[in-house]
Coordinates of C-alpha atoms and ligand atoms in Angstrom, one line a residue:
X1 CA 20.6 -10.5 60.0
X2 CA 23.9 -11.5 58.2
X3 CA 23.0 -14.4 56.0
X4 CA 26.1 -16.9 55.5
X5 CA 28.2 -15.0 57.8
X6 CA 32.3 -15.5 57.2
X7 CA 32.8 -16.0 61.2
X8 CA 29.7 -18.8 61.2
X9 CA 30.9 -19.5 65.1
X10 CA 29.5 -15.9 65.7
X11 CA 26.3 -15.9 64.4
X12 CA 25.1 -16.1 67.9
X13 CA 26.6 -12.9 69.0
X14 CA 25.5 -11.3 65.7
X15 CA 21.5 -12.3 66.8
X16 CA 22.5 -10.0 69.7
X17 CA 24.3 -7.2 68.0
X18 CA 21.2 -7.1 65.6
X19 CA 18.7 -6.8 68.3
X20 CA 20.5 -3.6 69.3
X21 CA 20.5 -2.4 65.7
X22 CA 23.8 -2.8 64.8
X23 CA 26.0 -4.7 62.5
X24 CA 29.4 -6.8 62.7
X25 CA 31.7 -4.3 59.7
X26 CA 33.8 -6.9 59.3
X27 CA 30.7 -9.1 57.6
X28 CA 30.3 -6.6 55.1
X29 CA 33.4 -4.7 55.0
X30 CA 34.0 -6.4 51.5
X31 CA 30.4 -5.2 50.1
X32 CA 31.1 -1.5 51.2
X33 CA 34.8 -1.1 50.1
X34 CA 36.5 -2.6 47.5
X35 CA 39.9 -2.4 45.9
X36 CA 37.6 -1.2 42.4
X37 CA 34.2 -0.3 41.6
X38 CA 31.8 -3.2 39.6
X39 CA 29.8 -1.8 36.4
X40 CA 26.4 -1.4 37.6
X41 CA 23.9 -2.1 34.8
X42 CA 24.2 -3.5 31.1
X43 CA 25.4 -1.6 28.1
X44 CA 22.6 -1.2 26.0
X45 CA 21.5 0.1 23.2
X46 CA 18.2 1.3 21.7
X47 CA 17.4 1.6 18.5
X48 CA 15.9 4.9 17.3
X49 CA 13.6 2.8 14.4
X50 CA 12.4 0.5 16.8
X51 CA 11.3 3.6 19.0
X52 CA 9.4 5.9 17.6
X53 CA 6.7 4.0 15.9
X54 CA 5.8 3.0 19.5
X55 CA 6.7 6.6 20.2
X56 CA 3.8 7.9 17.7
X57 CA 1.2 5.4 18.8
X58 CA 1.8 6.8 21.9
X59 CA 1.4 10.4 20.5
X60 CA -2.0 9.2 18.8
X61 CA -3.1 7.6 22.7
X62 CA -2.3 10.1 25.2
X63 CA -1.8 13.4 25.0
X64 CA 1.0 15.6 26.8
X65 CA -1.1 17.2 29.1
X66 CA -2.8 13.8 30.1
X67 CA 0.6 11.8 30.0
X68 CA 2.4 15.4 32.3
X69 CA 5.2 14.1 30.0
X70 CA 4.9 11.8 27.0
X71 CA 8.4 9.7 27.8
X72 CA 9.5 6.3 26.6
X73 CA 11.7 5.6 29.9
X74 CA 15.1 4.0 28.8
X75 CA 15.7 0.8 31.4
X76 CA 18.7 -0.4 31.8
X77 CA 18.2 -4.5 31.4
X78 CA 20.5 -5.2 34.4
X79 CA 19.5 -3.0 36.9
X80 CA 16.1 -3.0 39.1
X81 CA 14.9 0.3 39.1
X82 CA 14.0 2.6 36.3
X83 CA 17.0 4.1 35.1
X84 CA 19.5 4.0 31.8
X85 CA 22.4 3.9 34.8
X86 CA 22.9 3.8 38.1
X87 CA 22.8 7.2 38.7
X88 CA 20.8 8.7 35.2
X89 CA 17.6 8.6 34.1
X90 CA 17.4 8.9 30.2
X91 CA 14.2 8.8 28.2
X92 CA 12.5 9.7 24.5
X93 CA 10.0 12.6 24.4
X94 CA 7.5 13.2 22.3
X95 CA 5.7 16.7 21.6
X96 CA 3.1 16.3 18.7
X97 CA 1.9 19.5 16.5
X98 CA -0.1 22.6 18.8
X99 CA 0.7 20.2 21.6
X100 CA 2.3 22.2 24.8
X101 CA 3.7 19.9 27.8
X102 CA 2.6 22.0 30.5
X103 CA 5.0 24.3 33.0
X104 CA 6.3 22.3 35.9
X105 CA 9.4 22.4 37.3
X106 CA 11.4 20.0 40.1
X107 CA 14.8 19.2 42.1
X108 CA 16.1 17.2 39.3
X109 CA 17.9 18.2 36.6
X110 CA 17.7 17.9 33.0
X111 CA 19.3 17.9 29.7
X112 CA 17.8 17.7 26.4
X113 CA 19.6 16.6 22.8
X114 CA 17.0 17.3 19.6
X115 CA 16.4 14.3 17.6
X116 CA 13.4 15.5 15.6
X117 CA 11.8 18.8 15.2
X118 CA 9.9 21.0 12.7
X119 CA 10.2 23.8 15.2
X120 CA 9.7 24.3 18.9
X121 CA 10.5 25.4 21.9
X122 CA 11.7 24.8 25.6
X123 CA 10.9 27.6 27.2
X124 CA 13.0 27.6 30.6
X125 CA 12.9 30.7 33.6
X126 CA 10.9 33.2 31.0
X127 CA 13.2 32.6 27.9
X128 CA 11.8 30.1 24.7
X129 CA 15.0 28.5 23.5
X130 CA 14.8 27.0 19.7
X131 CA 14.9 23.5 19.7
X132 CA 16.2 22.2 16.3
X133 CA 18.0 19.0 16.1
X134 CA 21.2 18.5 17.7
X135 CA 20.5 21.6 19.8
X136 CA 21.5 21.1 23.5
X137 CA 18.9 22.4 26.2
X138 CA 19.4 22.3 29.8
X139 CA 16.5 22.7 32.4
X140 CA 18.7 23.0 36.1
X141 CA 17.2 21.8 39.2
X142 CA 14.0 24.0 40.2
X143 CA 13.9 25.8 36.8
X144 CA 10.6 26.4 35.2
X145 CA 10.2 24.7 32.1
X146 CA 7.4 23.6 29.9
X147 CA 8.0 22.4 25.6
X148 CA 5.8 23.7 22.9
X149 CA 5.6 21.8 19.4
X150 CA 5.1 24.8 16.4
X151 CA 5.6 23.0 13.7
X152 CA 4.0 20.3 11.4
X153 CA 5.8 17.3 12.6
X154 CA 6.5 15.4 15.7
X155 CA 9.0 17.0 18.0
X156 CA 11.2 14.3 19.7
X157 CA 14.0 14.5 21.7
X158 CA 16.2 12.6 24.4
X159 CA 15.7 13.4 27.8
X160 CA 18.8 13.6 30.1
X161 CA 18.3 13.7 34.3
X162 CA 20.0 12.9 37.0
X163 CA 16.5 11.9 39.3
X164 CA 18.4 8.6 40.9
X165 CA 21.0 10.8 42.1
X166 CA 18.4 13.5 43.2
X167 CA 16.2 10.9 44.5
X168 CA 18.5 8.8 46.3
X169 CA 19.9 12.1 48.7
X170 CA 16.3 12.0 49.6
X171 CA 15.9 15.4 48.0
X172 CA 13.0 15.3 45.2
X173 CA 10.7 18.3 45.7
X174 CA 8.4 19.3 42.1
X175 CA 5.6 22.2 41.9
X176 CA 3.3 22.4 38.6
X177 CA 3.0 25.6 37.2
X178 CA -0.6 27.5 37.5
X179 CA -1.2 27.9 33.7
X180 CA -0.5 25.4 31.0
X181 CA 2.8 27.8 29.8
X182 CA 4.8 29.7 32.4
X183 CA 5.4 33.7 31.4
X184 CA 7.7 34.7 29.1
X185 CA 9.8 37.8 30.5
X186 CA 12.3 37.5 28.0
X187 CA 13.7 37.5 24.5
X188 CA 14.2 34.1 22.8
X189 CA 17.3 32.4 23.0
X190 CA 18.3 35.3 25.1
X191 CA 20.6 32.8 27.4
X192 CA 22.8 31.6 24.4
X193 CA 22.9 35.1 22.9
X194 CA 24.0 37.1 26.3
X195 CA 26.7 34.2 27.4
X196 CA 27.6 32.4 23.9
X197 CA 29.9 33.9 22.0
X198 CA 32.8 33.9 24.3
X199 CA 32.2 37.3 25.8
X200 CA 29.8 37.6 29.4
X201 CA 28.0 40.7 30.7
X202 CA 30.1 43.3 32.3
X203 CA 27.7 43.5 35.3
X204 CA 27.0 39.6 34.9
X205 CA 24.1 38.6 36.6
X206 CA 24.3 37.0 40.0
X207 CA 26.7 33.4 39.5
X208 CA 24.3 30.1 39.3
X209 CA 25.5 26.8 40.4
X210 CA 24.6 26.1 36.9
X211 CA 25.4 27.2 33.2
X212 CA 23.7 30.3 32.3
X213 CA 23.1 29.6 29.0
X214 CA 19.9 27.3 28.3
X215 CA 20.6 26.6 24.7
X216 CA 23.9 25.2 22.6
X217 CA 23.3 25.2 19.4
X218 CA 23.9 22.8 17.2
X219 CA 25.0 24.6 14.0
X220 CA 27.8 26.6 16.4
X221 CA 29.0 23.1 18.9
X222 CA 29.6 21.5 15.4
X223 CA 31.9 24.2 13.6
X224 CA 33.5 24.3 17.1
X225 CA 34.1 20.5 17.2
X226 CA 35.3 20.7 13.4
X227 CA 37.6 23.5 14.0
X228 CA 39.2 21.4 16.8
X229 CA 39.5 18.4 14.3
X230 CA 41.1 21.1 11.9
X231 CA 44.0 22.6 14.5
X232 CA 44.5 19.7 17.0
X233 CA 45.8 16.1 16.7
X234 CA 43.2 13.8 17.7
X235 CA 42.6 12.2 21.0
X236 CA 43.4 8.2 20.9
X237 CA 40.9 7.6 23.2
X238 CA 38.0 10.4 22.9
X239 CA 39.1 11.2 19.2
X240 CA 37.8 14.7 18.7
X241 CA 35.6 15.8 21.7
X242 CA 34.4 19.1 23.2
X243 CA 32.7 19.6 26.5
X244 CA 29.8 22.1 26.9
X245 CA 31.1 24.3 29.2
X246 CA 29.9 27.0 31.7
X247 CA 31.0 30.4 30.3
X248 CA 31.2 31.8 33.9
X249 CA 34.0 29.3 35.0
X250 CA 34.6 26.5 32.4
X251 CA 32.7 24.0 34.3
X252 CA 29.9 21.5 33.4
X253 CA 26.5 22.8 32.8
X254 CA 25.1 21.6 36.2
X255 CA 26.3 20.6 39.2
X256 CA 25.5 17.1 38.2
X257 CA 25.5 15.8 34.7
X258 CA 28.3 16.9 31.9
X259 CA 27.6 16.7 28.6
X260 CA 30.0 16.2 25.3
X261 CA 30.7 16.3 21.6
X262 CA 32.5 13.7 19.7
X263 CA 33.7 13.6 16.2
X264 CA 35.0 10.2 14.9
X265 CA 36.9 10.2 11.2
X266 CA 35.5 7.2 9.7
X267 CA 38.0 4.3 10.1
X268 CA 39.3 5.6 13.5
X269 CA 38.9 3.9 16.6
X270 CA 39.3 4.5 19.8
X271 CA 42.4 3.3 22.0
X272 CA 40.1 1.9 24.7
X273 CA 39.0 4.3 28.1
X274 CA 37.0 3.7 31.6
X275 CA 36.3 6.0 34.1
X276 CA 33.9 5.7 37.3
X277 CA 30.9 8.0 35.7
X278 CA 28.0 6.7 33.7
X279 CA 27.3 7.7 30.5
X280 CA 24.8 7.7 27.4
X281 CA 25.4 8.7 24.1
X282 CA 23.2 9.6 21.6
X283 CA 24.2 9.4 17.7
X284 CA 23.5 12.3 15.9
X285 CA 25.6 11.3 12.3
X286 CA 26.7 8.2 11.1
X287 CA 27.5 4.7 12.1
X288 CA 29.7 2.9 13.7
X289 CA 30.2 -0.1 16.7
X290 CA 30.7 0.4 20.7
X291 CA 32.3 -2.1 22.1
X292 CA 31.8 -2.1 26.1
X293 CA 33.1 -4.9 28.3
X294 CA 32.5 -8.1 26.3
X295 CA 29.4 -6.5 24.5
X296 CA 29.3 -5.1 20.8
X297 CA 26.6 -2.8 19.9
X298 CA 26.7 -1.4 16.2
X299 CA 24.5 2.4 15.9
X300 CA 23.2 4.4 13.5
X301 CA 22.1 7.8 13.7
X302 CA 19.5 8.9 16.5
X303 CA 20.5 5.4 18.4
X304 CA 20.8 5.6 22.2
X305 CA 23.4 3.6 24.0
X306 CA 25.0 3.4 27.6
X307 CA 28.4 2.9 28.9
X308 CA 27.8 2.0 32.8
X309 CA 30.4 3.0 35.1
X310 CA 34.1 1.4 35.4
X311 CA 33.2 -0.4 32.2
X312 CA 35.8 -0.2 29.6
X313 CA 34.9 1.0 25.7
X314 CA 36.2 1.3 22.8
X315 CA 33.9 3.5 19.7
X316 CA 34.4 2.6 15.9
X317 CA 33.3 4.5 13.5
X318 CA 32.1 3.4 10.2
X319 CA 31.7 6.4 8.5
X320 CA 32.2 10.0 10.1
X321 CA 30.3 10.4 13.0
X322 CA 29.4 12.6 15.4
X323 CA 28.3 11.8 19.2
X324 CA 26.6 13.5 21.5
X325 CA 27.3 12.3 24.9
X326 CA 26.0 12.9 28.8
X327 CA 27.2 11.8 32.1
X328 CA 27.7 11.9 35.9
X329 CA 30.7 13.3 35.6
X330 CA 30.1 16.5 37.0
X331 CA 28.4 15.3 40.0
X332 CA 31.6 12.7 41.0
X333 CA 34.1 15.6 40.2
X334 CA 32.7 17.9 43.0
X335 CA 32.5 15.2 45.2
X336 CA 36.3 14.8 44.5
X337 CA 35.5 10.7 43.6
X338 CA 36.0 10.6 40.0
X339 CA 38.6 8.4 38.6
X340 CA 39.9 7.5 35.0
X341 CA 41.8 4.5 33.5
X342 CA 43.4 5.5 29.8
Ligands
LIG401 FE1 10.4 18.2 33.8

């Protein structure tokens, strides 16, 4: 039933229309399509020292294999569901010491960006990949994947996946693994040795719809970025920023979230930038301000903030700093509905 209908004199038709499960269009033709998108959700930002204490009273509580996967959910304030955006889901893991989070794997995908880690693993389809901090790990959709702490201190990292995406085409599926850690059929870090270092297999194997490589390091994405910042003028509105690309065609590392690397001089500032895709960055050095919209968040390092889509931003930074970044992008680019205002 239309409530408050524009053409009030019809509302009796409408009682009919509805009773054959239909719906006047041009009642809601102004809710469907607009002249421009409307941010969905607040920017936000969450503060990495308010966190993890409640992150490691957590770890003393429940365990990984009670919790399935000891997450602090990031909710965006101004939307309903869970969710750090529209279409992302972003959380804080914690892995304590000897503690496994057991094999599972679903339709969503997933990023990871290391905060914290004394050594560890992901291991993803047979392969451990190192997780040290500011290491990138992706787990595609239906990949095996289960985390492993082997250190002395608390592993903890940000959790990127796109399940409202996933979720809203109606498509989740998941499967638990039948032991605790799936089986390990290859080397470590075999992914990021095979495909990263700018050279492929001859006789590649068979073409994903996903990156190959399962691990970016952090030590080799940052002499990348700095090399960039080195040879190239910098970017008024990114300032220095790399994209983790698919070595088999350049693309994003899954068919639905990009991810980035940001270097900001200290002093600089960006010129100002909106596009349609959502995204959350995660500090990884230094401080600095975002200022989305109206709102103006200042970070530190480990700090998790979101830009929701169509909102525009500007980043300050303080001192040099680094950001690691991931969004929809990938997902809107396929579908040929991405859009960018400079
Ligand atoms: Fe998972």
């Amino acid at each position: 039933m239309i409530k408050d209908p524009i053409h009030p004199h019809l509302a009796e038709a409408y009682k009919e229309m509805a009773s054959h499960s239909t719906i006047p269009l041009w009642e809601i033709y102004h809710l469907l399509v607009a002249f421009e998108p409307k941010p969905m959700g607040d920017p936000h930002l969450w503060r990495y020292k308010d966190l993890r204490p409640l992150l490691l009273d957590a770890g003393q509580k429940i365990s990984a294999e009670e919790a399935e996967r000891r997450v602090l959910a990031l909710k965006n304030p101004g939307l309903e569901r869970p969710g750090i955006a529209q279409t992302l889901f972003a959380g804080l893991q914690l892995v304590m010491p000897g503690e496994i989070a057991p094999a599972h794997r679903h339709t969503q995908g997933a990023i990871r960006f290391v905060l914290e880690s004394t050594g560890g693993y992901t291991a993803v389809e047979g392969e451990r990949c190192t997780m040290e901090r500011g290491d990138f790990i992706t787990t595609p959709s239906w990949c095996w994947h289960d985390h492993e702490n082997t250190g002395d201190g608390p592993m903890i990292w940000l959790d990127g996946l796109d399940v409202p995406l996933v979720n809203f085409f109606g498509a989740k599926f998941a499967e638990e693994n039948e032991t605790d850690q799936q089986p390990i059929f290859r080397k470590d870090d075999d992914s990021e040795k095979r495909f990263g270092a700018g050279l492929r297999p001859f006789n590649g194997a068979e073409q994903k719809p996903f990156s190959p490589i399962f691990r970016y390091p952090y030590a080799t994405a940052k002499a990348a970025l700095m090399q960039l910042a080195e040879s190239d003028t910098i970017d008024p509105a990114h300032g220095y920023k790399m994209v983790y690309a698919n070595p088999n065609d350049g693309g994003h590392v899954l068919p639905t979230l990009s991810a980035f690397l940001q270097y900001l001089p200290q002093g600089f500032e960006t010129s100002g930038y909106r596009s349609t895709e959502s995204t959350v960055f995660s500090v990884v050095e230094g401080q600095g301000t975002a200022i989305i919209g109206e709102t103006e968040l200042t970070f530190d390092e480990n700090d998790t903030f979101v830009v929701p889509n169509w909102m525009s931003f500007k980043l300050r930074a303080d001192t040099d700093a680094v950001l690691f970044s991931f969004s929809d992008r990938a997902a809107q680019q396929r579908l040929g509905i991405f859009q960018q205002d400079t």
